[in-house]
Every structure is written in structure tokens, then in C-alpha cells.
Tab-separated table of C-alpha atoms and ligand atoms in Angstrom:
chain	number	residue	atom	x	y	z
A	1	UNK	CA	-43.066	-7.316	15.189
A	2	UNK	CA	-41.278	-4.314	14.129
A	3	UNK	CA	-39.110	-4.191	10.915
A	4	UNK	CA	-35.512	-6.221	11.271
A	5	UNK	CA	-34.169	-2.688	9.436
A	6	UNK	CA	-32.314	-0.322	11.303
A	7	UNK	CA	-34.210	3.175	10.470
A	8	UNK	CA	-31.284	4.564	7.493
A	9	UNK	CA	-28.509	5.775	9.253
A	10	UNK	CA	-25.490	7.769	7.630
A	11	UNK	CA	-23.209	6.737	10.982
A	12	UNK	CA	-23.996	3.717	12.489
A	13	UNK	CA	-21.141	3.934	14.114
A	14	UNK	CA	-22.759	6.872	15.952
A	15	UNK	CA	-19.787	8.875	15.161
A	16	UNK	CA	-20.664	12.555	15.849
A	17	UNK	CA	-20.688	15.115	13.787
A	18	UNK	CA	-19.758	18.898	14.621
A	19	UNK	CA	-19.950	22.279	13.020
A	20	UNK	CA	-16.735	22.364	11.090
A	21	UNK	CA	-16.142	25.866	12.918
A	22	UNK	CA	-17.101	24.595	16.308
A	23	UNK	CA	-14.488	23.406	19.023
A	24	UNK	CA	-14.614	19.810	19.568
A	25	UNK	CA	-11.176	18.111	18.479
A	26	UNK	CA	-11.089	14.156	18.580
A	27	UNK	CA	-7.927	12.525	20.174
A	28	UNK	CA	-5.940	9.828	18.522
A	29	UNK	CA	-4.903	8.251	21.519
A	30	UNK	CA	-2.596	6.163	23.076
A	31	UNK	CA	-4.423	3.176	23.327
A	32	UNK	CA	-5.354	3.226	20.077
A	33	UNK	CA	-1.152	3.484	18.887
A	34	UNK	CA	-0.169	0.643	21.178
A	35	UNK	CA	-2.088	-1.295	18.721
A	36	UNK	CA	-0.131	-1.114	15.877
A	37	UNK	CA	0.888	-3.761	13.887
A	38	UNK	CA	2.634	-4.906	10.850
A	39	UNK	CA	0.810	-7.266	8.704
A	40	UNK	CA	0.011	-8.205	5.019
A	41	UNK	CA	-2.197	-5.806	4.636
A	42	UNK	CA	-0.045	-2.606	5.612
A	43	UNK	CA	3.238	-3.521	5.458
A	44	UNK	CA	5.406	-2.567	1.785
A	45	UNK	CA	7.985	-5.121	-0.080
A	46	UNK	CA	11.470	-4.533	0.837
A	47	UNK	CA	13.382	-3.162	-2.018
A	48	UNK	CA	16.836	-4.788	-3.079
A	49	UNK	CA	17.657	-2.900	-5.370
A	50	UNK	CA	17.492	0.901	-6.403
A	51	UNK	CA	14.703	1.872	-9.352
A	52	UNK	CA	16.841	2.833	-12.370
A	53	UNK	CA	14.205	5.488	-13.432
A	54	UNK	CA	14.395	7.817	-11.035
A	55	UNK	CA	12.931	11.371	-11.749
A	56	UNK	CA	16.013	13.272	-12.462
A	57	UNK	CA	19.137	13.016	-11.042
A	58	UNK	CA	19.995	16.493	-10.364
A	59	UNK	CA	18.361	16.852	-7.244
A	60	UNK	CA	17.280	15.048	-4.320
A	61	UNK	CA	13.803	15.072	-3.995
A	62	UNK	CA	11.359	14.497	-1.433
A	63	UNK	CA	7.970	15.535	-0.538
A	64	UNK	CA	5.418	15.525	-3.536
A	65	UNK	CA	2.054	16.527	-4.378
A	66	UNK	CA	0.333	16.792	-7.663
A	67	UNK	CA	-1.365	20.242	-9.084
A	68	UNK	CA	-4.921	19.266	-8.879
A	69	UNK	CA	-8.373	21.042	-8.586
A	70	UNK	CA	-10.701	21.892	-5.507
A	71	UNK	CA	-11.938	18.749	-5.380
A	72	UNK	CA	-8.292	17.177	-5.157
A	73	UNK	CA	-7.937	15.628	-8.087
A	74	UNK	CA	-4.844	15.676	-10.454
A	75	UNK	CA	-5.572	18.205	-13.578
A	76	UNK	CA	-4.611	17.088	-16.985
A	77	UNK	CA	-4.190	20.900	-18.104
A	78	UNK	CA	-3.589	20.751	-22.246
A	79	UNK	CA	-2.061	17.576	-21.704
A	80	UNK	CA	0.278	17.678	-19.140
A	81	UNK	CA	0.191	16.542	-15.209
A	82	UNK	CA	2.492	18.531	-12.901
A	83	UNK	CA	4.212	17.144	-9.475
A	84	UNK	CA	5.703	19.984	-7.122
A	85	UNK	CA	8.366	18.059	-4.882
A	86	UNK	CA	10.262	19.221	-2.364
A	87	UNK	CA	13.852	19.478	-3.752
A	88	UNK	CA	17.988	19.909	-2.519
A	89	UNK	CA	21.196	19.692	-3.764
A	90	UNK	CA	22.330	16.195	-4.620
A	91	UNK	CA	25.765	16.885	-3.097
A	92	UNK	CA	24.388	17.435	0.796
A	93	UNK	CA	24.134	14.488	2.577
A	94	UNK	CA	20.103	13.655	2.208
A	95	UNK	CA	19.655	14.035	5.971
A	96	UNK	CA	20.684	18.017	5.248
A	97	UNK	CA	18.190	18.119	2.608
A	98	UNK	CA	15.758	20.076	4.788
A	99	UNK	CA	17.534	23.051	5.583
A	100	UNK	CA	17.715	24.300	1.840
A	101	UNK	CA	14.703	22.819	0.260
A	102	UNK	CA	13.045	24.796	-2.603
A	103	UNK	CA	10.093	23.540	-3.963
A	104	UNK	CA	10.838	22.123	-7.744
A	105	UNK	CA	8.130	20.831	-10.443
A	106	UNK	CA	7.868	17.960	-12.390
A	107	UNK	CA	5.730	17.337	-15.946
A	108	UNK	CA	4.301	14.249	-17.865
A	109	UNK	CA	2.232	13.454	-19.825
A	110	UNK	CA	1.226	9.953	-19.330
A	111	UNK	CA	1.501	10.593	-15.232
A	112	UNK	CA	4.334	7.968	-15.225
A	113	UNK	CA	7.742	9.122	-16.551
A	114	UNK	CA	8.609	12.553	-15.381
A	115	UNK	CA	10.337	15.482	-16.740
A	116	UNK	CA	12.158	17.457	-14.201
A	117	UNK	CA	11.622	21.117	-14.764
A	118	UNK	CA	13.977	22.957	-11.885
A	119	UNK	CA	12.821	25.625	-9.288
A	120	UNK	CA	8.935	26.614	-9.882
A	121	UNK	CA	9.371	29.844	-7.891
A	122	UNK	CA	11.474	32.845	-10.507
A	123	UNK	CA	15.352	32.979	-8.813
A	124	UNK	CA	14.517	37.128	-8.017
A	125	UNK	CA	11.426	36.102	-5.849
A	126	UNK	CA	11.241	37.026	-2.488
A	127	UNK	CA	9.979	34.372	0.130
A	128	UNK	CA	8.963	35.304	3.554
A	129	UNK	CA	11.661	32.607	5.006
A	130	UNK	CA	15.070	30.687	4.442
A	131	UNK	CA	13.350	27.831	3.033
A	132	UNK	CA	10.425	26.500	1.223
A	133	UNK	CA	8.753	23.075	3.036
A	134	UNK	CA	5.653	21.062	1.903
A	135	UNK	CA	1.984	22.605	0.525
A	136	UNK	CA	-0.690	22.007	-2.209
A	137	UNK	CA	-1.107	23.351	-5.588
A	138	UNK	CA	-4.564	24.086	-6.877
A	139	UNK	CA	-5.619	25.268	-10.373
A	140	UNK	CA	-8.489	27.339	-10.534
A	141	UNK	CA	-8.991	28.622	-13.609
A	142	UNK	CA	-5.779	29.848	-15.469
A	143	UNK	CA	-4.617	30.487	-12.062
A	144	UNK	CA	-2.509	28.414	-9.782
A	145	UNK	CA	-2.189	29.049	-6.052
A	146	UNK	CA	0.846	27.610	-4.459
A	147	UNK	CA	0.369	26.708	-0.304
A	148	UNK	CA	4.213	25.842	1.111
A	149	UNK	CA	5.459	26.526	4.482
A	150	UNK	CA	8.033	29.429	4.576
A	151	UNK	CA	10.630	27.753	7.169
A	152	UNK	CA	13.409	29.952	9.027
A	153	UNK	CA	12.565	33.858	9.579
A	154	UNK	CA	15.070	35.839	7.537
A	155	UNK	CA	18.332	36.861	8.840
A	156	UNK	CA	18.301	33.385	11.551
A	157	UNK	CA	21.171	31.446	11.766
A	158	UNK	CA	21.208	27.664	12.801
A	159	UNK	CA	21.851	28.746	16.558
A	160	UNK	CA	18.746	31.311	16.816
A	161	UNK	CA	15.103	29.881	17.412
A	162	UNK	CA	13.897	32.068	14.525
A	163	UNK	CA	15.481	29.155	12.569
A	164	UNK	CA	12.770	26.814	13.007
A	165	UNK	CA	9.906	29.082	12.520
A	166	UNK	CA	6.898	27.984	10.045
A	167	UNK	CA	4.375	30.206	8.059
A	168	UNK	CA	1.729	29.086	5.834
A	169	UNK	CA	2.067	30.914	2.589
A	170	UNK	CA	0.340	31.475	-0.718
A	171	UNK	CA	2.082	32.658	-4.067
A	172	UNK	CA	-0.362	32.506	-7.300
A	173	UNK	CA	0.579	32.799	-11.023
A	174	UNK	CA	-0.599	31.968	-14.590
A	175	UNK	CA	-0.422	28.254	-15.918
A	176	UNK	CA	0.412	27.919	-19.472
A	177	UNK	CA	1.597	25.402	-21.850
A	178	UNK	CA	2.763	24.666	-25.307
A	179	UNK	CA	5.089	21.639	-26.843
A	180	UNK	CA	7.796	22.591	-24.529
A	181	UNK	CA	5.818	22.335	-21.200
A	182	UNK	CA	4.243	23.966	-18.842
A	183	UNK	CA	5.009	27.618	-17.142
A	184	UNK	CA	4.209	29.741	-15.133
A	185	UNK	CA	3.921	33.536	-15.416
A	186	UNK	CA	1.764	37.141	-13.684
A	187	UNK	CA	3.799	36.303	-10.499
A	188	UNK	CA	1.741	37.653	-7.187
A	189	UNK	CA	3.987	38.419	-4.365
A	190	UNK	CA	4.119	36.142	-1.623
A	191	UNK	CA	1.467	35.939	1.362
A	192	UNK	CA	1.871	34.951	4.948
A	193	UNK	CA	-1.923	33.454	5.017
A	194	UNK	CA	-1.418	31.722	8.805
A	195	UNK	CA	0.725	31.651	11.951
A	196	UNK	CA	0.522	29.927	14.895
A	197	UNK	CA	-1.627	31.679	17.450
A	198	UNK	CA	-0.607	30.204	20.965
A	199	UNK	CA	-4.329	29.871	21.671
A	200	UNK	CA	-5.013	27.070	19.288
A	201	UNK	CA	-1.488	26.051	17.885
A	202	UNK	CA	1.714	25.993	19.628
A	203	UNK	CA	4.270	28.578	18.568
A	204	UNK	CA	7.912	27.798	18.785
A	205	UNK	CA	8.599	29.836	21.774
A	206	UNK	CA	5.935	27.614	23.498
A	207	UNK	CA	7.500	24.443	22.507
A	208	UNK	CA	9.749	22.795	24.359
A	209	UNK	CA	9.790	19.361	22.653
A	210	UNK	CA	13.815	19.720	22.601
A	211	UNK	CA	15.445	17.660	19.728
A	212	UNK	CA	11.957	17.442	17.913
A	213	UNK	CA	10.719	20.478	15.782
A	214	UNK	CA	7.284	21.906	16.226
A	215	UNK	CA	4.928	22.065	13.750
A	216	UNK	CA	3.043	25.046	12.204
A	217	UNK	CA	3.296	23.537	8.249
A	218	UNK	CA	2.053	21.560	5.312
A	219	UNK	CA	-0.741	23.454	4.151
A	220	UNK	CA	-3.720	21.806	2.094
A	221	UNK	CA	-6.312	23.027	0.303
A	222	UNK	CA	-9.477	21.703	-0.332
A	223	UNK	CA	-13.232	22.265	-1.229
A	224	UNK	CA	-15.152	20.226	1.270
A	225	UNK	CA	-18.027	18.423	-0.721
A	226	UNK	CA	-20.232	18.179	2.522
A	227	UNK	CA	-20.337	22.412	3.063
A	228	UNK	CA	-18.900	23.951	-0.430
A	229	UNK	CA	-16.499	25.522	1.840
A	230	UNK	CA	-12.709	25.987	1.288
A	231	UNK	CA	-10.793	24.549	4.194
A	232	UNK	CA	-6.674	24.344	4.853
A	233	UNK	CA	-5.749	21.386	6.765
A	234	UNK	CA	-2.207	21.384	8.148
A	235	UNK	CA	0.251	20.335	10.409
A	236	UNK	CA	0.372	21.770	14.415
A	237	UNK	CA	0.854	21.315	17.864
A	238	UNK	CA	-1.495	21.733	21.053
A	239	UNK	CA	-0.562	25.216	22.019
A	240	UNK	CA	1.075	25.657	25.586
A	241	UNK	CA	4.490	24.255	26.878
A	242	UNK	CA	2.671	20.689	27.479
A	243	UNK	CA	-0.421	18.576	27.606
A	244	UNK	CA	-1.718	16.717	30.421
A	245	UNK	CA	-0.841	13.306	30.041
A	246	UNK	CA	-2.096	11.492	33.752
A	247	UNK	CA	0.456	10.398	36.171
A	248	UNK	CA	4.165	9.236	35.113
A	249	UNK	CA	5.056	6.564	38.059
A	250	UNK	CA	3.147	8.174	40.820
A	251	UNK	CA	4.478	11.749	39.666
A	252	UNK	CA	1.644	13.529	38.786
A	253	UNK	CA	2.485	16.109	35.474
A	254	UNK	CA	2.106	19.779	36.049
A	255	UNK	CA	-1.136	19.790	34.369
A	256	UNK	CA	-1.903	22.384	31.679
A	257	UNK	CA	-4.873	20.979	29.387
A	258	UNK	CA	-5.171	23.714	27.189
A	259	UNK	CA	-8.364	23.957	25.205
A	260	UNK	CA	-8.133	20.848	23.495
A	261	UNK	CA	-6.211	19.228	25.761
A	262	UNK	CA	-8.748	18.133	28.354
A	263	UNK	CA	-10.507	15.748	26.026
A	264	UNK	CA	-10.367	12.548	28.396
A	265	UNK	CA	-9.561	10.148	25.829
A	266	UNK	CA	-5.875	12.040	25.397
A	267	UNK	CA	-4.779	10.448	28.279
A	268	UNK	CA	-5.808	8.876	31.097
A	269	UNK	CA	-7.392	5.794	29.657
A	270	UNK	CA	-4.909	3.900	29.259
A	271	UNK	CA	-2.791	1.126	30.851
A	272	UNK	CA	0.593	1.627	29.360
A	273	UNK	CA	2.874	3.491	31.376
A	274	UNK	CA	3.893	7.140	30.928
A	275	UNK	CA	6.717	8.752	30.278
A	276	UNK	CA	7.675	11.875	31.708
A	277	UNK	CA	8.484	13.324	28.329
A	278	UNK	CA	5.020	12.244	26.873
A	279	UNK	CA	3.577	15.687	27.851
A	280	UNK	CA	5.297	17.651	24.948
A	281	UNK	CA	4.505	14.792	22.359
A	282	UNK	CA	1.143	17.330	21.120
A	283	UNK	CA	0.769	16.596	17.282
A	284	UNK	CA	-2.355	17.715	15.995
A	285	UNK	CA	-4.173	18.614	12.551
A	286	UNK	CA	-4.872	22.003	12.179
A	287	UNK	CA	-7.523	23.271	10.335
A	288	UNK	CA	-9.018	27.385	9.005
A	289	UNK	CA	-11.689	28.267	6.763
A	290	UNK	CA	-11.049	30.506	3.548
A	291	UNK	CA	-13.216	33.897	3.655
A	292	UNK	CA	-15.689	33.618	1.053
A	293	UNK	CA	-14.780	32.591	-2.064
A	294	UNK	CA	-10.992	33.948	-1.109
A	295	UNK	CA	-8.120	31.821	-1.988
A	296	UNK	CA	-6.063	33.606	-0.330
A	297	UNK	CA	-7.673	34.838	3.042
A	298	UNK	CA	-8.327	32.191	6.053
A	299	UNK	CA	-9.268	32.155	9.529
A	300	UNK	CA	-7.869	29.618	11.746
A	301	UNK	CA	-10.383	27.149	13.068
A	302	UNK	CA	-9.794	25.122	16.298
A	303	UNK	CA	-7.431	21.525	15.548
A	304	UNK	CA	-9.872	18.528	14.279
A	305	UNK	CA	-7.688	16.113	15.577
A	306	UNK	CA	-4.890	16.048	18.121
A	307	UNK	CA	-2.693	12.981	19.257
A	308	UNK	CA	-1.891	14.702	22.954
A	309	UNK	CA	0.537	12.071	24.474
A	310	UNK	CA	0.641	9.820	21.395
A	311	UNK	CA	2.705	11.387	18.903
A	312	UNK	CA	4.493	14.751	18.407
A	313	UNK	CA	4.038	15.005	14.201
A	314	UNK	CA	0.584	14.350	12.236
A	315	UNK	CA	2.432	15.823	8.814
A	316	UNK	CA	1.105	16.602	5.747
A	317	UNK	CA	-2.785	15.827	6.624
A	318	UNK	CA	-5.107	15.267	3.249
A	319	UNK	CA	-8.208	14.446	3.114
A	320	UNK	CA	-10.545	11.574	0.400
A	321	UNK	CA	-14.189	11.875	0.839
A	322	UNK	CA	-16.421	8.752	-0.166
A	323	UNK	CA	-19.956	7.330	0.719
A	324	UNK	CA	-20.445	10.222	2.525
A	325	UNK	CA	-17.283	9.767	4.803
A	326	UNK	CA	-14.351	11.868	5.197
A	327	UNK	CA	-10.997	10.191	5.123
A	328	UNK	CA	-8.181	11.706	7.261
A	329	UNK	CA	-4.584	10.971	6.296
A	330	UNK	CA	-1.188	11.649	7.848
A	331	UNK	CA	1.659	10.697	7.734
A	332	UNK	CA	4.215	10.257	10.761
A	333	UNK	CA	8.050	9.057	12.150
A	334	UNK	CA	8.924	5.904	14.900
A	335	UNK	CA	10.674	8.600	16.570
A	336	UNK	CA	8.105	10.909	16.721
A	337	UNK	CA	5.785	8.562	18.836
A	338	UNK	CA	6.139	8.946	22.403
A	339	UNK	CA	8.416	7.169	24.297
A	340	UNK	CA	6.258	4.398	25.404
A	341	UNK	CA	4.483	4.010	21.885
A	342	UNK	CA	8.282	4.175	20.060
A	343	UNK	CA	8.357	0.543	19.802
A	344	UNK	CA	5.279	-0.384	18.286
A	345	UNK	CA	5.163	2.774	16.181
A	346	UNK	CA	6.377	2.933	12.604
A	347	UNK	CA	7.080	5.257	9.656
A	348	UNK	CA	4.140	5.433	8.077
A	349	UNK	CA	0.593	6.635	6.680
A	350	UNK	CA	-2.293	6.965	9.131
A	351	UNK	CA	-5.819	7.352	8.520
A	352	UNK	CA	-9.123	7.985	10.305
A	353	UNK	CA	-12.656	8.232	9.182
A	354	UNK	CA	-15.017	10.385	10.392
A	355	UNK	CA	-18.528	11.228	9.022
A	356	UNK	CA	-17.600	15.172	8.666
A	357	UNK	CA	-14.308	17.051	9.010
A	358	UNK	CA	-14.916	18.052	12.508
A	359	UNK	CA	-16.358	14.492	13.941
A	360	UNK	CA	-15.473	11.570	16.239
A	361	UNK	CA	-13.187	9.470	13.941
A	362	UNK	CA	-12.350	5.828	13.711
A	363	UNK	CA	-8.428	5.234	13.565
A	364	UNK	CA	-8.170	2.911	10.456
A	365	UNK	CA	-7.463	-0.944	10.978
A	366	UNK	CA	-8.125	0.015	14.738
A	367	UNK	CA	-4.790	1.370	15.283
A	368	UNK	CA	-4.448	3.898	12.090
A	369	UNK	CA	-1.672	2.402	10.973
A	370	UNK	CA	-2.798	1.787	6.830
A	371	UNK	CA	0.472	1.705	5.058
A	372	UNK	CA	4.355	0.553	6.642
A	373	UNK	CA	7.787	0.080	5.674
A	374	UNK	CA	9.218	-3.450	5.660
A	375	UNK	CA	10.102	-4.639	9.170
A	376	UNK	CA	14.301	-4.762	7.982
A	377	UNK	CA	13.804	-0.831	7.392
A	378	UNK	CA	11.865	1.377	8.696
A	379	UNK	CA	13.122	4.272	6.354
A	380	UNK	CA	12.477	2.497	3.103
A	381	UNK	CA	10.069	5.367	1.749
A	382	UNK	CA	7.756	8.432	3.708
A	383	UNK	CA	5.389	11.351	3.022
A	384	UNK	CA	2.853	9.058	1.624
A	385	UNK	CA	-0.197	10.626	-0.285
A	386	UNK	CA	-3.255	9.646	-0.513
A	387	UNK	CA	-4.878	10.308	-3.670
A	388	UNK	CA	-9.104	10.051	-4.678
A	389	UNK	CA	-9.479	6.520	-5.813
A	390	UNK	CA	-6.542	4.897	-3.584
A	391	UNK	CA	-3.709	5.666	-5.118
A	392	UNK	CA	-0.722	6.496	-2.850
A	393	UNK	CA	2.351	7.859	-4.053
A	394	UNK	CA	5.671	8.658	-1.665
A	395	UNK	CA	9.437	9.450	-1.734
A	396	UNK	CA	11.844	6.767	-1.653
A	397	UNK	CA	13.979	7.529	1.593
A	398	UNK	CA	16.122	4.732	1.925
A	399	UNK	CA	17.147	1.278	0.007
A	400	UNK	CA	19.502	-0.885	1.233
A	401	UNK	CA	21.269	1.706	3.284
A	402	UNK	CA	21.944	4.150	0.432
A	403	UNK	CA	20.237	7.430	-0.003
A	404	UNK	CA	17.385	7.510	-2.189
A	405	UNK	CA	15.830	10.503	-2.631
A	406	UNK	CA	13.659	9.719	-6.031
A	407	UNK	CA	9.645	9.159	-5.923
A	408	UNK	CA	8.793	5.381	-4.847
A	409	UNK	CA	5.881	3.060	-6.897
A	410	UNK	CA	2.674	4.394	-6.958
A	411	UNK	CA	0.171	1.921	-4.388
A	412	UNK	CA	-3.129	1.221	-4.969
A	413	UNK	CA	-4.908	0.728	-1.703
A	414	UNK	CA	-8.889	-0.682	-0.801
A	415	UNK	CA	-11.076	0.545	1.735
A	416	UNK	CA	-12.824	-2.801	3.526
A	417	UNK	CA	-15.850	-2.127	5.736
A	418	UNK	CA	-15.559	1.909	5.371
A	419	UNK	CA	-12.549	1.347	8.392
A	420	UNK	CA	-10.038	-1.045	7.478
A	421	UNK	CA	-7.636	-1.015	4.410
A	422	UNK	CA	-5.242	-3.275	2.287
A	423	UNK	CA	-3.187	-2.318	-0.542
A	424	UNK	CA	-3.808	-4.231	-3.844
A	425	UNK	CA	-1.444	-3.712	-6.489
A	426	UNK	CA	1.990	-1.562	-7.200
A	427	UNK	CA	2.156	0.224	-9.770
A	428	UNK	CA	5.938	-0.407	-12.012
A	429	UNK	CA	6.205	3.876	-11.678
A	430	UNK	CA	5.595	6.441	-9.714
A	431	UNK	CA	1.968	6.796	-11.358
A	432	UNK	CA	-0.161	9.967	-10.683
A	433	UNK	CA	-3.811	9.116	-11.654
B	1	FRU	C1	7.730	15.506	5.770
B	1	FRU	C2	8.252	16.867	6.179
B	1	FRU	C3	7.162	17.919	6.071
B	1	FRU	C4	7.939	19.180	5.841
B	1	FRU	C5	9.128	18.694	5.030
B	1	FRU	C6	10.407	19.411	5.315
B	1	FRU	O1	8.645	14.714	5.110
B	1	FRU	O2	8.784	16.830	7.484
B	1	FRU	O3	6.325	17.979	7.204
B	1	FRU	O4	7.180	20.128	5.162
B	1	FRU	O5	9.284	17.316	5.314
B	1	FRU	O6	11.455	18.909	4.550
């Protein structure tokens, strides 16, 4: 009789694995977004009241990711963390907040109370757009390199396209610190690094999604432990006007697949009905490959993941590697879901695990869904991030109505059976480990 032992697999899931600079994107599809749920494991506690330590109260502030290392963890540098947050005038109206946002830093040093510093970039700096929108900030070294999205094209106003464009950007400078804090000096200029191409990502004159921005944004940087290499994920769209999405009530779709868009799974599987406007719903996670040891030159790569028909934002994608695995994370709108999936979909963070960066991955908790507002609001908090170890911090959107605009309580979450997840313990502050 032969042994009762499977042979030692590292996917018995029998996931597959591709190069990370081949061409296979996996869908998240549908089906698998019809299935999401709210339940104790992924829904948050509905807030009554608004936190009294909020990080500063001259700015609204959104979006936030620690300064960490290659390997995405938070550096302690001389004592000190640092947060870089997305940040806006207190007197617009926080739905305006995106239109002027400069990214601002934050220091502490017990990674729980923090000290508002103002703008990180020096007042006389040129940017490449009007705006500065989400990114990663990794120390090597003495240096830090600062990934953002330069948002609007210089000289657009709020009726021209060239409003809504998005670049991926570097700037790089010298940390230091001393009983005052942390700063930042040796200025480089700043670096368009990527733009969409139209061949793998969508450019705005392609898109056609109407009321709903494209996406060419959120760059992160990482040091994949499976290849050495440095990688950028970041936010896109399947290039081309529109994705083939099957029939819409006997009406078949002018069909334009693109290269990624004829994976089967992206639409036809399923039975929920179609909407005609599902076709320019074409999120996807983006991904390009530093040259060499460069941190500041990358080729673009073909999308890992797209959600053609599904949903028309993945934003901010990170990554957590463990036992081998690589975790996926994004984080995405109700509205954003197609109109079929706009009931059962949620604000919230997604997740997927695959056994490489360029693999067939599992959706979390079958749907993806791994973390959710409270069912009485839906805007409670957003832009969740996942950190090593579980620990998930966000913006406060919403309590109670009122405007938030402060960082929420730090989550811990568990991973159960390498694909589902549950969230264990909050934290009293907005704790970065
Ligand atoms: C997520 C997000 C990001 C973008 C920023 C703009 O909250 O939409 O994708 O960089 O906000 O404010």
C-alpha cells in the first residue's frame, strides 16, 4: 500500500505559478464578488462617537503608509517611526480633499501617538502635476525614496481631461534626526518613473468609465523574497475603451478583449446578469520590475491581477509574504463594483493568495472580502493597510455622519487555513508595529 502522504507540495491547491515577467494575469471575477458577505469575522464595530486623539487637527488626512524597508517593514530610524499621509486643508469640505492633496508626515516614537510634522516635500519643489496622491516610502540606507502619484498635468483646469491624469513618481532625499525629529535634506528632483502605456494599462484618453476616474496610481515598492527582485505594484485599468464582459440581455458587447482581457474566467462564467455598463468596470493591479539594483528605473510588467467586469478600482495594492505565500491586498469602493455586484459589494480590504506574485490566486474567505465597515455605514473608515504580522491600519472617513478625516484603530487580523481571515483584537490607537 503506498504511503497515506501526499508527496510535499508547496501548492496543494495547485495554484500555478508564472514567471513574474511573463503574461498570465488572474481574474478576480464576478462570481467570486457576488459572494460577499458581512459577518463576524470581517465586518468593523460601528463607532458612536469621534476618537478625541486624533493626529493633528490642522489638516484632514487620509491615505497613510509607514516609511519602512525593502522588506516592508516599519523602520525605527534613531528612534523615531514616520507615517506619510495624504493631507488637505481642514476648511474644504472632506469630499474636496482630493483635488489639493499634498503628501504630509507624521513622527512617534512609541508608533502610537503622533506628531504631525506638515508638508514632507520643501514649498520651492517642483512636482510633475497639480497634486500629490498615494505611494510608499522606503529607506535604504540614509536615503529615502518617496513613490506618490503626480495627479493633474500642469496648466489643466477642472474642465480639461489633463486634469485627471496619473504618473508614478520618485523623489529621494537624506533622512536625519536629532531631539527635534526627523528631516529630510540632498533633495533629488522629481522623476516620472511610469505612465500608462495603452498596451497594458488604460490611459485616460482610452477610458471611458464616465463619472469614475481611471487608474494609473498608488505606487509600491517592494523586494520580493521569492526572486530578490524589486517590484512596484500599483493601481490600473485593462487598457482599451472596454473589456468583454459576455452578453447583456441578449445584446452581445462589442467585444474588445485586449491582452488580458480574454482570460475566460473575466466573464462569461457566471449566472448573474450583466449590465451594459459592466464592460468599462476594468480594475486591475499593475505591476514593473526595477532595473538592477535601480530604485529609480522600472519597466512595466503585464497586470497580475485584473477584476474585468467586477470592479473598476483595485487601489493601493500591497503585498505580505508568509509560508511561502504571497498575500495580495487592495482596497476598493461599493460604488466602484459593477452594477450588478453594487449591492453585495462593500468598502473595504480585499485579499488574495497566490503562491508567487504572478500566480493563480485564491480570493480570501472565498469572496476576498477580509475587512468591512459596519452594515449602518459603509463609509465608516477606507484605504486599509496591511502590514507584516496582521496589523491593519486605515483613515477614519466617516462617524456618525460627520467628517472624520484622522487615522482609525490599528486591527490585528489572523490568517486561518492560509485563505480565510478574522480580525482579533483593536488596538486603543492608531498603532504602527
Ligand atoms: C484611495 C485613493 C487613492 C488615491 C487617493 C487620492 O483612498 O483613491 O487611490 O491615491 O485616494 O486621494
Amino acid at each position: 500500500l503506498g504511503s497515506a502522504h501526499a508527496a510535499p507540495s508547496e501548492n496543494p491547491r495547485k495554484q500555478m505559478s508564472y514567471p513574474a515577467w511573463g503574461d498570465y494575469t488572474d481574474a478576480w471575477t464576478r462570481d467570486d464578488a457576488a459572494k460577499i458577505e458581512l459577518t463576524e469575522d470581517n465586518t468593523l464595530p460601528l463607532l458612536e462617537e469621534m476618537p478625541v486623539d486624533i493626529v493633528t487637527d490642522e489638516v484632514w488626512i487620509w491615505d497613510t503608509w509607514p516609511m519602512t524597508n525593502l522588506d516592508s517593514r516599519t523602520v525605527n530610524y534613531k528612534g523615531y517611526k514616520v507615517i506619510f499621509s495624504l493631507t488637505a486643508d481642514r476648511d474644504l469640505d472632506f469630499p474636496q480633499r482630493h483635488w489639493t492633496a499634498e503628501i504630509g508626515y507624521s513622527i512617534s516614537r512609541d508608533g502610537k501617538s503622533w506628531d504631525y510634522q506638515g508638508d514632507v516635500f520643501p514649498e520651492d519643489v517642483d512636482t510633475p502635476g497639480l497634486r500629490e496622491w498615494a505611494g510608499s516610502t522606503i529607506l535604504v540606507g540614509n536615503k529615502v525614496y518617496f513613490y506618490y502619484t503626480a495627479s493633474g498635468s500642469e496648466g489643466a483646469g477642472p474642465n480639461d481631461a489633463e486634469y485627471f491624469t496619473q504618473k508614478l513618481v520618485v523623489a529621494s532625499a537624506t533622512i536625519s534626526a536629532d531631539s527635534n525629529g526627523i528631516s529630510f535634506s540632498d533633495w533629488s528632483e522629481h522623476e516620472i518613473i511610469a505612465e500608462a502605456d495603452g498596451e497594458m494599462y488604460q490611459t485616460l484618453e482610452q477610458s471611458k468609465a464616465g463619472p469614475i476616474i481611471y487608474g494609473f496610481r498608488d505606487p509600491w515598492v517592494f523586494k520580493n523574497p521569492q526572486d530578490g527582485q524589486v517590484y512596484m505594484l500599483f493601481e490600473g485599468n485593462s487598457p482599451g475603451e472596454e473589456v468583454a464582459c459576455g452578453t447583456t440581455d441578449g445584446v452581445t458587447n462589442p467585444v474588445n478583449p485586449g491582452p488580458y482581457g480574454a482570460n475566460p474566467a473575466a466573464a462569461n462564467d457566471s449566472s448573474l446578469p450583466v449590465s451594459p455598463q459592466a464592460k468599462y468596470y476594468n480594475g486591475n493591479i499593475g505591476l514593473a520590475v526595477a532595473n538592477e539594483d535601480s530604485m529609480t528605473e522600472f519597466e512595466l510588467l503585464p497586470p497580475i491581477l485584473h477584476a474585468n467586469c467586477t470592479n473598476q478600482q483595485l487601489e493601493r495594492p500591497h503585498a505580505t509574504f508568509s509560508g511561502g505565500l504571497v498575500y495580495l491586498w487592495t482596497i476598493s469602493h461599493k460604488f466602484t463594483f459593477s452594477p450588478a455586484l453594487q449591492d453585495a459589494g462593500v468598502d473595504g480590504l480585499y485579499g488574495f493568495v497566490g503562491p508567487s506574485i504572478r500566480s493563480d490566486y485564491i480570493p480570501l474567505n472565498g469572496s476576498g472580502l477580509v475587512l468591512a465597515n459596519p452594515p449602518e455605514n459603509n463609509e465608516q473608515a477606507y484605504s486599509w493597510y496591511m502590514m507584516p504580522g496582521g496589523f491593519v491600519e486605515a483613515f477614519l472617513d466617516n462617524v456618525q455622519g460627520e467628517f472624520a478625516g484622522t487615522l482609525t484603530p490599528t486591527v490585528k487580523m489572523v490568517t486561518k487555513q492560509q485563505t480565510k481571515t478574522t480580525f482579533v483584537h483593536t488596538f486603543d490607537d492608531a498603532f504602527i508595529p
